[in-house]
Each structure stands twice: as C-alpha cells, then as structure tokens.
Amino acid sequence: MTSALSITRSVAPPRAAFLDFPLGHTTGKKNQPEAQKRLLKNALGAFDELQRPGEIKFLNERWSDDETWREKPMAKAETGSGEPKGDFRTPRLETPQYQYPADQTEAEHQHRNGGCGSCVGAE
Amino acid sequence: MTEAKLAEPVDYIAETRATYDSLGYPPYQWVKSEGQPPWTPVQTRLEEASVALIASGGIYQRGQHAFHFKDDASYRVIDTSVSCDDLRVTHFAYDVSDARTDPNVVFPLGTLRALVAENSLGAITPQAFTFMGGIYSARKVRDELAPALVQRVADQRPDIALLVPV
C-alpha cells in the first residue's frame, strides 16, 4: 500500500494499492477500525484484481472535504507547523529515539544479557 | 493553488527536490527501477491466504531498541501475537502523532487480525518485520536490508506479503 504515488511509480513494485491520504496514514485514519478494515480489504483485493506487473489499484477514499493538507505536505510532516523555516528537517540523530523514556529503560533491561534476536542490526 | 491542482496526488519526489534545492543541497537521488517488475501469480484465495506484514514506519515493540534517525538500516522482528498497546512508533520524516495513538494507521496488525476473524483473510504469519524508512543509501537497502528481509519473510512461508511504507 502507498500514499506516495510518484515514489511508488518510480520504484515500480509488482502490485500496489494507492490511498490518497497524508503521510503517516498509509492504512487509514486513526481509531476507525471498521473503516480501516474496509480499506485494507479493498487494498488486498488488488492481489485478485491486478493482472499486469506494475499496475496500481487506486482506492477510492478521500481524506476530507478540505484539501489543504496537500499544500505543504513535507513541511507539515517534519515540523507539525506547516511552515518551513530554513532547514526545517528533523535532525538525523544517531541514538535510538524512543517514544517514551520508559521504553529505553525497558529495552536496556531486556538487553542486559546481550542481544534479544529481534532487534536485528541494532545490537 | 487551484481546485483542480489540489485534487492531484502530492508529488513527493518533486516536493523533496524542491526542498533540497532551496537548501542548496544536490538533488536527492530517488530509486528508479528499470524494466518490468517481477511477477508471481497469487495461487491462493485471500480467504485462505497467509499474509506477511512488512512496514517502514519506524515501529518497534516495548522491550526492543527504538530506531535512530540517521541511515538506520536495522530491522525489528515483531511477534504478531503482540498487543497493539505494546507497539511504539518513531520516525523523523512524517508526523507520528496519529500512528502513536493508533499504530494500525501505519502497521495494520489489528486490522489484519479483524480480517482473519471475519474469514476475509486466512492467517497472519507468526512474525512481521519493521524498519525505518529514510535510509539515504539505496545501495545499503538494495544489497543488505532488502535481501535480509526477503529471506526472513520467505522463511515465514506466506502466500502474500503486504508492504506498508510511509
């Protein structure tokens, strides 16, 4: 599944389903399990329907009546503000970026005796 | 922007090029595949198919190391029996706030479970695989990360694979 049509066309996977939603919502809107299920079922239907290599199924869903999310998609993705200022990109930090501080404590505890086998390339 | 223009899908390649250009950086080199994509016919009905889930949105589970933001080509093995409450999201290139509230927007494990429960889908493989997009070295992805993931996914013996990039 993809929400970045130009990138998908460039990479050219065997099959794709395109959902025209903002980045970060490739498989639906948050907390809408029924809509997510309908969407994913529709996307998986591409396995039956698409017959030509490189074909893309367009999912007929609209994010909202308001189309302003398209105006500065990259700036919004990186800053949350929608307004780029100089190099607005997030710094490319080289240390793990945990969602919660407690995650780091837990990860360090889990790995105190060595690798866990599920963090491949990070141990 | 005009109404008609707003209805067009966002061209992220053009957007990224414009950003790099405005910062005085050399153009970002997007992967462009040549030739016809490979094709493997699906042999199994969806209702009986086992699906492998692979996602690039920076998902990890509690107890695992989080991803970092500079060319992180590591990956995580996610046990698909995990509680969605134990899933975490970290990424530098998209707004993760909705994904942190509901990981199903970038890692549809709960959604796949619901499809299995209603018999629209056969099964989910025991392991899913996650990594971090935004790896600048296409060579690193092509020669190291992708082959490793292909092998891990093949070991799960799925009928179909669902890749969810962000």
PDB file of N, CA, C and O in Angstrom, chain A residues 12-17 44-57, chain B residues 35-43 159-160:
ATOM      1  N   ALA A  12       8.352   1.084  -8.675  1.00  0.00           N
ATOM      2  CA  ALA A  12       7.665   0.093  -9.503  1.00  0.00           C
ATOM      3  C   ALA A  12       7.599  -1.304  -8.888  1.00  0.00           C
ATOM      4  O   ALA A  12       8.203  -2.245  -9.393  1.00  0.00           O
ATOM      5  N   PRO A  13       6.870  -1.448  -7.777  1.00  0.00           N
ATOM      6  CA  PRO A  13       6.650  -2.792  -7.237  1.00  0.00           C
ATOM      7  C   PRO A  13       5.713  -3.585  -8.153  1.00  0.00           C
ATOM      8  O   PRO A  13       5.030  -2.986  -8.997  1.00  0.00           O
ATOM      9  N   PRO A  14       5.670  -4.904  -8.010  1.00  0.00           N
ATOM     10  CA  PRO A  14       4.800  -5.709  -8.886  1.00  0.00           C
ATOM     11  C   PRO A  14       3.337  -5.273  -8.815  1.00  0.00           C
ATOM     12  O   PRO A  14       2.658  -5.184  -9.835  1.00  0.00           O
ATOM     13  N   ARG A  15       2.861  -5.006  -7.592  1.00  0.00           N
ATOM     14  CA  ARG A  15       1.474  -4.597  -7.397  1.00  0.00           C
ATOM     15  C   ARG A  15       1.449  -3.496  -6.341  1.00  0.00           C
ATOM     16  O   ARG A  15       2.253  -3.523  -5.418  1.00  0.00           O
ATOM     17  N   ALA A  16       0.506  -2.587  -6.459  1.00  0.00           N
ATOM     18  CA  ALA A  16       0.369  -1.571  -5.408  1.00  0.00           C
ATOM     19  C   ALA A  16      -1.080  -1.127  -5.311  1.00  0.00           C
ATOM     20  O   ALA A  16      -1.843  -1.232  -6.274  1.00  0.00           O
ATOM     21  N   ALA A  17      -1.438  -0.654  -4.118  1.00  0.00           N
ATOM     22  CA  ALA A  17      -2.739  -0.019  -3.917  1.00  0.00           C
ATOM     23  C   ALA A  17      -2.462   1.374  -3.374  1.00  0.00           C
ATOM     24  O   ALA A  17      -1.738   1.533  -2.387  1.00  0.00           O
ATOM     25  N   LEU A  44      -6.238  -5.263  -0.366  1.00  0.00           N
ATOM     26  CA  LEU A  44      -5.810  -6.653  -0.581  1.00  0.00           C
ATOM     27  C   LEU A  44      -6.506  -7.269  -1.799  1.00  0.00           C
ATOM     28  O   LEU A  44      -5.986  -8.213  -2.405  1.00  0.00           O
ATOM     29  N   GLY A  45      -7.648  -6.716  -2.155  1.00  0.00           N
ATOM     30  CA  GLY A  45      -8.337  -7.168  -3.367  1.00  0.00           C
ATOM     31  C   GLY A  45      -7.463  -7.014  -4.602  1.00  0.00           C
ATOM     32  O   GLY A  45      -7.676  -7.691  -5.618  1.00  0.00           O
ATOM     33  N   ALA A  46      -6.444  -6.160  -4.507  1.00  0.00           N
ATOM     34  CA  ALA A  46      -5.510  -5.965  -5.624  1.00  0.00           C
ATOM     35  C   ALA A  46      -4.820  -7.280  -5.987  1.00  0.00           C
ATOM     36  O   ALA A  46      -4.448  -7.493  -7.143  1.00  0.00           O
ATOM     37  N   PHE A  47      -4.638  -8.159  -5.004  1.00  0.00           N
ATOM     38  CA  PHE A  47      -3.988  -9.439  -5.308  1.00  0.00           C
ATOM     39  C   PHE A  47      -4.829 -10.263  -6.284  1.00  0.00           C
ATOM     40  O   PHE A  47      -4.293 -11.017  -7.084  1.00  0.00           O
ATOM     41  N   ASP A  48      -6.143 -10.135  -6.197  1.00  0.00           N
ATOM     42  CA  ASP A  48      -7.011 -10.853  -7.138  1.00  0.00           C
ATOM     43  C   ASP A  48      -7.168 -10.084  -8.444  1.00  0.00           C
ATOM     44  O   ASP A  48      -7.226 -10.660  -9.517  1.00  0.00           O
ATOM     45  N   GLU A  49      -7.245  -8.762  -8.315  1.00  0.00           N
ATOM     46  CA  GLU A  49      -7.684  -7.948  -9.458  1.00  0.00           C
ATOM     47  C   GLU A  49      -6.571  -7.563 -10.418  1.00  0.00           C
ATOM     48  O   GLU A  49      -6.783  -7.510 -11.621  1.00  0.00           O
ATOM     49  N   LEU A  50      -5.404  -7.240  -9.884  1.00  0.00           N
ATOM     50  CA  LEU A  50      -4.338  -6.749 -10.762  1.00  0.00           C
ATOM     51  C   LEU A  50      -3.699  -7.912 -11.514  1.00  0.00           C
ATOM     52  O   LEU A  50      -3.357  -8.927 -10.917  1.00  0.00           O
ATOM     53  N   GLN A  51      -3.537  -7.735 -12.795  1.00  0.00           N
ATOM     54  CA  GLN A  51      -3.011  -8.828 -13.631  1.00  0.00           C
ATOM     55  C   GLN A  51      -1.739  -8.439 -14.375  1.00  0.00           C
ATOM     56  O   GLN A  51      -1.103  -9.297 -14.985  1.00  0.00           O
ATOM     57  N   ARG A  52      -1.413  -7.141 -14.371  1.00  0.00           N
ATOM     58  CA  ARG A  52      -0.222  -6.700 -15.123  1.00  0.00           C
ATOM     59  C   ARG A  52       0.859  -6.201 -14.160  1.00  0.00           C
ATOM     60  O   ARG A  52       0.558  -5.409 -13.261  1.00  0.00           O
ATOM     61  N   PRO A  53       2.106  -6.645 -14.331  1.00  0.00           N
ATOM     62  CA  PRO A  53       3.193  -6.176 -13.455  1.00  0.00           C
ATOM     63  C   PRO A  53       3.284  -4.650 -13.436  1.00  0.00           C
ATOM     64  O   PRO A  53       3.294  -4.014 -14.490  1.00  0.00           O
ATOM     65  N   GLY A  54       3.335  -4.087 -12.255  1.00  0.00           N
ATOM     66  CA  GLY A  54       3.480  -2.642 -12.121  1.00  0.00           C
ATOM     67  C   GLY A  54       2.169  -1.886 -12.031  1.00  0.00           C
ATOM     68  O   GLY A  54       2.151  -0.670 -11.836  1.00  0.00           O
ATOM     69  N   GLU A  55       1.066  -2.619 -12.130  1.00  0.00           N
ATOM     70  CA  GLU A  55      -0.240  -1.960 -12.091  1.00  0.00           C
ATOM     71  C   GLU A  55      -0.543  -1.436 -10.677  1.00  0.00           C
ATOM     72  O   GLU A  55      -0.122  -2.031  -9.691  1.00  0.00           O
ATOM     73  N   ILE A  56      -1.262  -0.348 -10.615  1.00  0.00           N
ATOM     74  CA  ILE A  56      -1.609   0.256  -9.324  1.00  0.00           C
ATOM     75  C   ILE A  56      -3.126   0.352  -9.197  1.00  0.00           C
ATOM     76  O   ILE A  56      -3.796   0.866 -10.094  1.00  0.00           O
ATOM     77  N   LYS A  57      -3.645  -0.147  -8.090  1.00  0.00           N
ATOM     78  CA  LYS A  57      -5.078  -0.001  -7.814  1.00  0.00           C
ATOM     79  C   LYS A  57      -5.293   1.292  -7.034  1.00  0.00           C
ATOM     80  O   LYS A  57      -4.645   1.518  -6.006  1.00  0.00           O
TER      81      LYS A  57
ATOM     82  N   GLY B  35      12.863  -1.518 -16.381  1.00  0.00           N
ATOM     83  CA  GLY B  35      12.319  -2.802 -16.830  1.00  0.00           C
ATOM     84  C   GLY B  35      11.017  -3.155 -16.136  1.00  0.00           C
ATOM     85  O   GLY B  35      10.535  -2.432 -15.268  1.00  0.00           O
ATOM     86  N   GLN B  36      10.467  -4.267 -16.537  1.00  0.00           N
ATOM     87  CA  GLN B  36       9.172  -4.698 -15.998  1.00  0.00           C
ATOM     88  C   GLN B  36       9.354  -5.289 -14.601  1.00  0.00           C
ATOM     89  O   GLN B  36      10.278  -6.074 -14.377  1.00  0.00           O
ATOM     90  N   PRO B  37       8.476  -4.938 -13.657  1.00  0.00           N
ATOM     91  CA  PRO B  37       8.595  -5.514 -12.311  1.00  0.00           C
ATOM     92  C   PRO B  37       8.425  -7.037 -12.357  1.00  0.00           C
ATOM     93  O   PRO B  37       7.741  -7.549 -13.233  1.00  0.00           O
ATOM     94  N   PRO B  38       9.044  -7.732 -11.415  1.00  0.00           N
ATOM     95  CA  PRO B  38       8.847  -9.192 -11.363  1.00  0.00           C
ATOM     96  C   PRO B  38       7.393  -9.514 -11.021  1.00  0.00           C
ATOM     97  O   PRO B  38       6.683  -8.689 -10.434  1.00  0.00           O
ATOM     98  N   TRP B  39       6.955 -10.671 -11.402  1.00  0.00           N
ATOM     99  CA  TRP B  39       5.541 -11.011 -11.200  1.00  0.00           C
ATOM    100  C   TRP B  39       5.400 -12.463 -10.766  1.00  0.00           C
ATOM    101  O   TRP B  39       5.898 -13.365 -11.441  1.00  0.00           O
ATOM    102  N   THR B  40       4.775 -12.668  -9.653  1.00  0.00           N
ATOM    103  CA  THR B  40       4.463 -14.023  -9.199  1.00  0.00           C
ATOM    104  C   THR B  40       2.952 -14.120  -9.044  1.00  0.00           C
ATOM    105  O   THR B  40       2.374 -13.369  -8.249  1.00  0.00           O
ATOM    106  N   PRO B  41       2.298 -14.996  -9.799  1.00  0.00           N
ATOM    107  CA  PRO B  41       0.846 -15.116  -9.664  1.00  0.00           C
ATOM    108  C   PRO B  41       0.472 -15.569  -8.246  1.00  0.00           C
ATOM    109  O   PRO B  41       1.215 -16.334  -7.633  1.00  0.00           O
ATOM    110  N   VAL B  42      -0.635 -15.047  -7.744  1.00  0.00           N
ATOM    111  CA  VAL B  42      -1.125 -15.476  -6.427  1.00  0.00           C
ATOM    112  C   VAL B  42      -1.869 -16.799  -6.612  1.00  0.00           C
ATOM    113  O   VAL B  42      -2.765 -16.900  -7.454  1.00  0.00           O
ATOM    114  N   GLN B  43      -1.481 -17.799  -5.844  1.00  0.00           N
ATOM    115  CA  GLN B  43      -2.043 -19.144  -6.030  1.00  0.00           C
ATOM    116  C   GLN B  43      -3.183 -19.444  -5.068  1.00  0.00           C
ATOM    117  O   GLN B  43      -3.856 -20.467  -5.206  1.00  0.00           O
ATOM    118  N   ASP B 159       1.654 -16.685   1.724  1.00  0.00           N
ATOM    119  CA  ASP B 159       1.122 -16.726   0.356  1.00  0.00           C
ATOM    120  C   ASP B 159       1.236 -15.353  -0.291  1.00  0.00           C
ATOM    121  O   ASP B 159       1.428 -15.239  -1.503  1.00  0.00           O
ATOM    122  N   ILE B 160       1.069 -14.315   0.523  1.00  0.00           N
ATOM    123  CA  ILE B 160       1.178 -12.945   0.026  1.00  0.00           C
ATOM    124  C   ILE B 160       1.935 -12.095   1.058  1.00  0.00           C
ATOM    125  O   ILE B 160       1.995 -12.459   2.232  1.00  0.00           O
TER     126      ILE B 160
END
